[in-house]
CSV table of C-alpha atoms in Angstrom, one decimal:
chain,number,residue,atom,x,y,z
A,5,MET,CA,-14.0,11.8,-4.1
A,6,GLY,CA,-10.8,9.7,-4.4
A,7,LYS,CA,-10.8,6.1,-3.1
A,8,VAL,CA,-8.3,5.5,-0.3
A,9,ILE,CA,-6.7,2.0,-0.4
A,10,ALA,CA,-4.3,0.9,2.3
A,11,ILE,CA,-1.8,-1.9,1.5
A,12,ALA,CA,-1.3,-3.8,4.8
A,13,ASN,CA,0.2,-6.9,6.2
A,14,GLN,CA,2.2,-6.9,9.5
A,15,LYS,CA,4.5,-9.6,8.0
A,16,GLY,CA,7.5,-8.1,6.3
A,17,GLY,CA,8.8,-9.2,2.9
A,18,VAL,CA,5.4,-10.0,1.3
A,19,GLY,CA,5.6,-7.2,-1.4
A,20,LYS,CA,3.7,-4.4,0.3
A,21,THR,CA,6.0,-1.6,-0.9
A,22,THR,CA,6.5,-3.1,-4.3
A,23,THR,CA,2.7,-3.3,-4.6
A,24,ALA,CA,2.1,0.3,-3.4
A,25,ILE,CA,4.7,1.7,-5.8
A,26,ASN,CA,3.7,-0.3,-8.9
A,27,LEU,CA,-0.1,-0.2,-8.3
A,28,ALA,CA,0.1,3.6,-7.9
A,29,ALA,CA,2.3,4.0,-11.0
A,30,SER,CA,0.0,1.7,-13.1
A,31,LEU,CA,-3.1,3.7,-12.0
A,32,ALA,CA,-1.2,6.9,-13.0
A,33,VAL,CA,-0.4,5.5,-16.4
A,34,MET,CA,-4.1,4.8,-16.8
A,35,GLU,CA,-4.5,8.6,-16.3
A,36,LYS,CA,-6.0,8.2,-12.9
A,37,LYS,CA,-4.9,11.0,-10.6
A,38,THR,CA,-3.1,9.1,-7.9
A,39,LEU,CA,-1.4,10.0,-4.5
A,40,LEU,CA,1.1,7.5,-3.0
A,41,ILE,CA,1.6,7.9,0.7
A,42,ASP,CA,4.6,6.3,2.4
A,43,ALA,CA,3.3,5.5,6.0
A,44,ALA,CA,6.2,3.3,7.0
A,45,PRO,CA,9.2,4.6,8.9
A,46,GLN,CA,11.6,2.5,6.8
A,47,ALA,CA,10.7,4.9,4.0
A,48,ASN,CA,11.3,2.3,1.2
A,49,THR,CA,8.5,3.7,-0.9
A,50,THR,CA,10.1,7.1,-0.6
A,51,SER,CA,13.5,5.9,-1.8
A,52,GLY,CA,11.9,3.6,-4.4
A,53,MET,CA,10.3,6.7,-6.0
A,54,ASN,CA,13.8,8.4,-6.1
A,55,PHE,CA,13.4,10.7,-3.2
A,56,ASN,CA,16.0,10.8,-0.4
A,57,PRO,CA,14.4,10.0,2.9
A,58,ASP,CA,17.4,11.5,4.8
A,59,SER,CA,17.1,14.9,3.1
A,60,ASP,CA,16.9,17.8,5.6
A,61,SER,CA,15.0,20.0,3.2
A,62,MET,CA,12.1,17.6,2.5
A,63,HIS,CA,9.0,17.7,4.6
A,64,THR,CA,7.4,14.3,5.3
A,65,LEU,CA,4.3,12.6,6.7
A,66,TYR,CA,5.8,12.8,10.1
A,67,GLU,CA,5.5,16.5,10.3
A,68,VAL,CA,1.9,16.3,9.0
A,69,LEU,CA,0.8,13.8,11.6
A,70,ILE,CA,2.2,15.7,14.6
A,71,GLY,CA,0.6,18.8,13.3
A,72,ASN,CA,3.6,20.9,12.3
A,73,ILE,CA,2.6,21.5,8.7
A,74,ASP,CA,-0.3,21.2,6.4
A,75,ILE,CA,-0.5,18.0,4.2
A,76,SER,CA,-0.5,20.2,1.0
A,77,GLU,CA,3.1,21.2,1.8
A,78,VAL,CA,4.5,17.7,1.6
A,79,LEU,CA,3.3,16.7,-1.9
A,80,LEU,CA,6.0,15.8,-4.3
A,81,ASP,CA,5.7,15.4,-8.1
A,82,SER,CA,7.0,12.1,-9.5
A,83,GLU,CA,8.2,11.3,-13.0
A,84,LEU,CA,4.7,10.3,-13.9
A,85,GLN,CA,2.3,13.1,-14.7
A,86,TYR,CA,-0.7,11.7,-12.7
A,87,LEU,CA,1.3,10.5,-9.7
A,88,GLN,CA,2.3,12.5,-6.6
A,89,VAL,CA,4.0,11.2,-3.4
A,90,ILE,CA,3.9,12.0,0.3
A,91,PRO,CA,7.3,10.8,1.6
A,92,SER,CA,8.2,9.2,5.0
A,93,HIS,CA,11.2,9.5,7.4
A,94,ILE,CA,12.6,7.3,10.2
A,95,ASN,CA,11.2,10.0,12.6
A,96,LEU,CA,7.8,8.4,11.9
A,97,VAL,CA,8.8,5.8,14.5
A,98,GLY,CA,8.5,8.5,17.2
A,99,ALA,CA,5.2,9.9,15.9
A,100,GLU,CA,3.2,7.1,17.6
A,101,ILE,CA,4.4,8.3,21.0
A,102,GLU,CA,4.0,12.0,20.1
A,103,MET,CA,0.4,11.4,19.0
A,104,LEU,CA,-0.6,9.7,22.3
A,105,ASP,CA,-1.9,13.0,23.7
A,106,ILE,CA,-3.8,14.0,20.6
A,107,ASP,CA,-7.6,13.8,20.7
A,108,ASN,CA,-9.0,11.1,18.3
A,109,ARG,CA,-5.4,10.1,17.6
A,110,GLU,CA,-6.6,7.1,15.4
A,111,SER,CA,-8.2,9.6,13.0
A,112,VAL,CA,-5.4,12.1,12.5
A,113,MET,CA,-4.5,10.8,9.0
A,114,LYS,CA,-8.1,10.7,8.0
A,115,ASN,CA,-8.6,14.3,9.0
A,116,CYS,CA,-5.4,15.4,7.3
A,117,LEU,CA,-6.5,13.7,4.0
A,118,ALA,CA,-10.0,15.2,4.0
A,119,SER,CA,-8.8,18.4,2.2
A,120,LEU,CA,-7.0,16.3,-0.5
A,121,ARG,CA,-9.5,13.5,-1.4
A,122,ASN,CA,-11.3,15.4,-4.1
A,123,ASN,CA,-8.0,16.1,-5.9
A,124,TYR,CA,-7.4,12.4,-6.7
A,125,ASP,CA,-9.0,9.3,-8.1
A,126,TYR,CA,-7.0,7.0,-5.9
A,127,ILE,CA,-4.9,7.4,-2.8
A,128,ILE,CA,-2.6,4.5,-2.0
A,129,ILE,CA,-1.1,4.1,1.5
A,130,ASP,CA,1.9,1.9,2.0
A,131,CYS,CA,1.5,0.7,5.7
A,132,SER,CA,4.2,-0.1,8.1
A,133,PRO,CA,4.9,-3.8,8.8
A,134,SER,CA,3.4,-3.5,12.2
A,135,LEU,CA,-0.1,-3.1,13.7
A,136,GLY,CA,0.7,0.1,15.6
A,137,LEU,CA,-0.9,3.5,15.7
A,138,ILE,CA,0.3,4.6,12.3
A,139,THR,CA,-1.2,1.5,10.6
A,140,VAL,CA,-4.4,2.0,12.6
A,141,ASN,CA,-4.5,5.6,11.3
A,142,SER,CA,-4.0,4.3,7.7
A,143,LEU,CA,-6.9,1.8,8.1
A,144,THR,CA,-9.1,4.4,9.7
A,145,ALA,CA,-8.4,6.7,6.7
A,146,ALA,CA,-8.9,4.0,4.1
A,147,ASP,CA,-12.0,2.9,2.2
A,148,SER,CA,-10.5,-0.5,1.6
A,149,VAL,CA,-7.4,-2.6,2.2
A,150,ILE,CA,-5.3,-4.8,-0.1
A,151,ILE,CA,-3.5,-7.6,1.7
A,152,PRO,CA,-0.4,-8.9,-0.2
A,153,VAL,CA,0.2,-12.6,0.6
A,154,GLN,CA,3.2,-14.7,-0.4
A,155,PRO,CA,1.9,-18.2,-1.2
A,156,GLU,CA,3.8,-19.9,1.5
A,157,TYR,CA,2.4,-21.4,4.8
A,158,PHE,CA,4.4,-19.0,7.1
A,159,ALA,CA,2.9,-16.1,5.2
A,160,LEU,CA,-0.6,-17.3,6.2
A,161,GLU,CA,0.1,-17.5,9.9
A,162,GLY,CA,-0.2,-13.8,10.5
A,163,LEU,CA,-3.3,-13.3,8.5
A,164,GLY,CA,-5.6,-14.0,11.5
A,165,LYS,CA,-4.0,-11.2,13.5
A,166,LEU,CA,-4.3,-8.8,10.6
A,167,LEU,CA,-8.0,-9.7,10.0
A,168,ASN,CA,-8.7,-9.2,13.7
A,169,THR,CA,-7.1,-5.7,13.6
A,170,ILE,CA,-9.2,-4.9,10.5
A,171,LYS,CA,-12.4,-6.1,12.3
A,172,LEU,CA,-11.5,-4.0,15.4
A,173,VAL,CA,-11.0,-0.9,13.1
A,174,GLN,CA,-14.4,-1.7,11.4
A,175,ASN,CA,-16.2,-2.0,14.8
A,176,LYS,CA,-14.6,1.0,16.6
A,177,LEU,CA,-13.3,3.5,14.0
A,178,ASN,CA,-14.2,2.9,10.4
A,179,PRO,CA,-17.4,0.9,9.8
A,180,ASN,CA,-17.0,1.4,6.0
A,181,LEU,CA,-13.6,-0.2,5.7
A,182,SER,CA,-13.7,-3.2,3.3
A,183,ILE,CA,-11.2,-5.7,2.1
A,184,GLU,CA,-10.4,-4.8,-1.5
A,185,GLY,CA,-8.7,-8.2,-1.9
A,186,PHE,CA,-6.0,-10.6,-1.1
A,187,LEU,CA,-3.1,-10.3,-3.6
A,188,PHE,CA,-0.7,-13.1,-4.2
A,189,THR,CA,2.8,-11.9,-4.7
A,190,MET,CA,6.1,-13.6,-5.6
A,191,TYR,CA,4.1,-16.4,-7.3
A,192,ASP,CA,5.8,-19.2,-9.1
A,193,SER,CA,3.4,-21.4,-11.0
A,194,ARG,CA,5.9,-24.2,-11.2
A,195,LEU,CA,5.9,-24.7,-7.4
A,196,ARG,CA,3.3,-27.1,-6.1
A,197,LEU,CA,3.4,-25.5,-2.6
A,198,HIS,CA,2.4,-22.1,-4.1
A,199,ASN,CA,-0.6,-23.6,-5.9
A,200,GLN,CA,-1.7,-25.5,-2.8
A,201,VAL,CA,-1.6,-22.4,-0.6
A,202,ILE,CA,-3.5,-20.4,-3.2
A,203,GLU,CA,-6.2,-23.1,-3.4
A,204,GLU,CA,-6.4,-23.1,0.4
A,205,VAL,CA,-6.8,-19.3,0.6
A,206,LYS,CA,-9.4,-19.3,-2.2
A,207,SER,CA,-11.4,-22.0,-0.3
A,208,HIS,CA,-11.7,-19.6,2.7
A,209,PHE,CA,-11.8,-16.2,0.9
A,210,SER,CA,-13.0,-17.1,-2.6
A,211,ASN,CA,-14.7,-13.8,-3.5
A,212,MET,CA,-11.9,-11.7,-1.9
A,213,VAL,CA,-8.9,-13.0,-3.9
A,214,PHE,CA,-7.7,-10.9,-6.9
A,215,ASP,CA,-7.7,-12.7,-10.2
A,216,THR,CA,-4.3,-11.0,-10.9
A,217,MET,CA,-1.3,-12.6,-9.3
A,218,ILE,CA,2.2,-11.0,-9.1
A,219,SER,CA,4.8,-13.5,-10.5
A,220,ARG,CA,8.4,-13.6,-9.3
A,221,ASN,CA,10.2,-11.1,-11.5
A,222,VAL,CA,13.7,-9.8,-11.2
A,223,ARG,CA,12.8,-6.5,-12.8
A,224,LEU,CA,10.4,-5.8,-9.9
A,225,SER,CA,13.4,-6.4,-7.5
A,226,GLU,CA,15.8,-4.2,-9.5
A,227,ALA,CA,13.5,-1.2,-10.2
A,228,PRO,CA,13.6,0.3,-6.6
A,229,SER,CA,17.4,0.6,-6.7
A,230,HIS,CA,17.0,2.8,-9.7
A,231,GLY,CA,14.3,4.9,-8.0
A,232,LYS,CA,11.7,3.9,-10.5
A,233,PRO,CA,8.4,1.9,-10.6
A,234,ALA,CA,8.8,-1.1,-12.8
A,235,ILE,CA,6.8,0.5,-15.6
A,236,LEU,CA,9.5,3.2,-16.0
A,237,TYR,CA,12.4,0.7,-15.6
A,238,ASP,CA,11.2,-2.1,-17.9
A,239,ALA,CA,7.8,-1.4,-19.5
A,240,ILE,CA,7.5,-4.9,-21.0
A,241,SER,CA,8.5,-7.0,-18.0
A,242,SER,CA,6.1,-9.5,-16.6
A,243,GLY,CA,6.0,-7.5,-13.3
A,244,THR,CA,4.9,-4.4,-15.1
A,245,ASN,CA,2.2,-6.4,-16.9
A,246,ASN,CA,1.0,-8.0,-13.6
A,247,TYR,CA,0.6,-4.6,-11.9
A,248,MET,CA,-1.2,-3.1,-14.9
A,249,SER,CA,-3.6,-6.0,-14.8
A,250,LEU,CA,-4.1,-5.4,-11.1
A,251,ALA,CA,-4.8,-1.7,-11.6
A,252,GLN,CA,-7.3,-2.6,-14.4
A,253,GLU,CA,-9.0,-5.1,-12.1
A,254,ILE,CA,-9.3,-2.5,-9.3
A,255,VAL,CA,-10.7,0.2,-11.6
A,256,LYS,CA,-13.2,-2.3,-13.0
A,257,ASN,CA,-14.3,-3.4,-9.6
A,258,ASN,CA,-14.8,0.1,-8.4
A,259,LYS,CA,-17.0,1.3,-11.3
């Protein structure tokens, strides 16, 4: 059965979508059957994988969650043999309201994924930068959560709120949810502040911080505008190497 990993942090701009796309692509390159789910209404993961989120002909996660179509009908093949994508749409904003009358509304995504889990080694969910019903659905469906953190003090301020949400989900909805790890993104080893913040986080969450850190890398920033993961845009960039290292670390930890 595939492992479901949610990538979550309610603070925007910390590298959630970059991590979702490039971790999924790296796992696929390792020949792990991978499904990448865009669970954010901004649909940045969808466009970053070269799909048009405004297309009228494309079914999305929105229709799945409100019960219009089966999840098997929204699967899209990517450029990578082992990677498929479930796209998003701005309509996902309205799904939270439309789901209010559904029984067990926090478990809709988990129930939808049940028929697919055996088809994949890993399912990566890019969560919305909020702690609303869609993110709660993602955390309820997940086995674990990766928390991308920018090594700056403002980025740490919201961690308490996210950890409280994770604890609530663990207590009420998904007792098996674990923290896969804190992932430092946009890291610059030359900056004293970055190193200080990393030491502080490690002192609190030592065994939950990934060894891999994602360095600032212009190729990671450029790749989405070309509709490609970094590994297809520049296979030898430091960003590509960082995410391959992260994928290897996750596979090793889950053996």
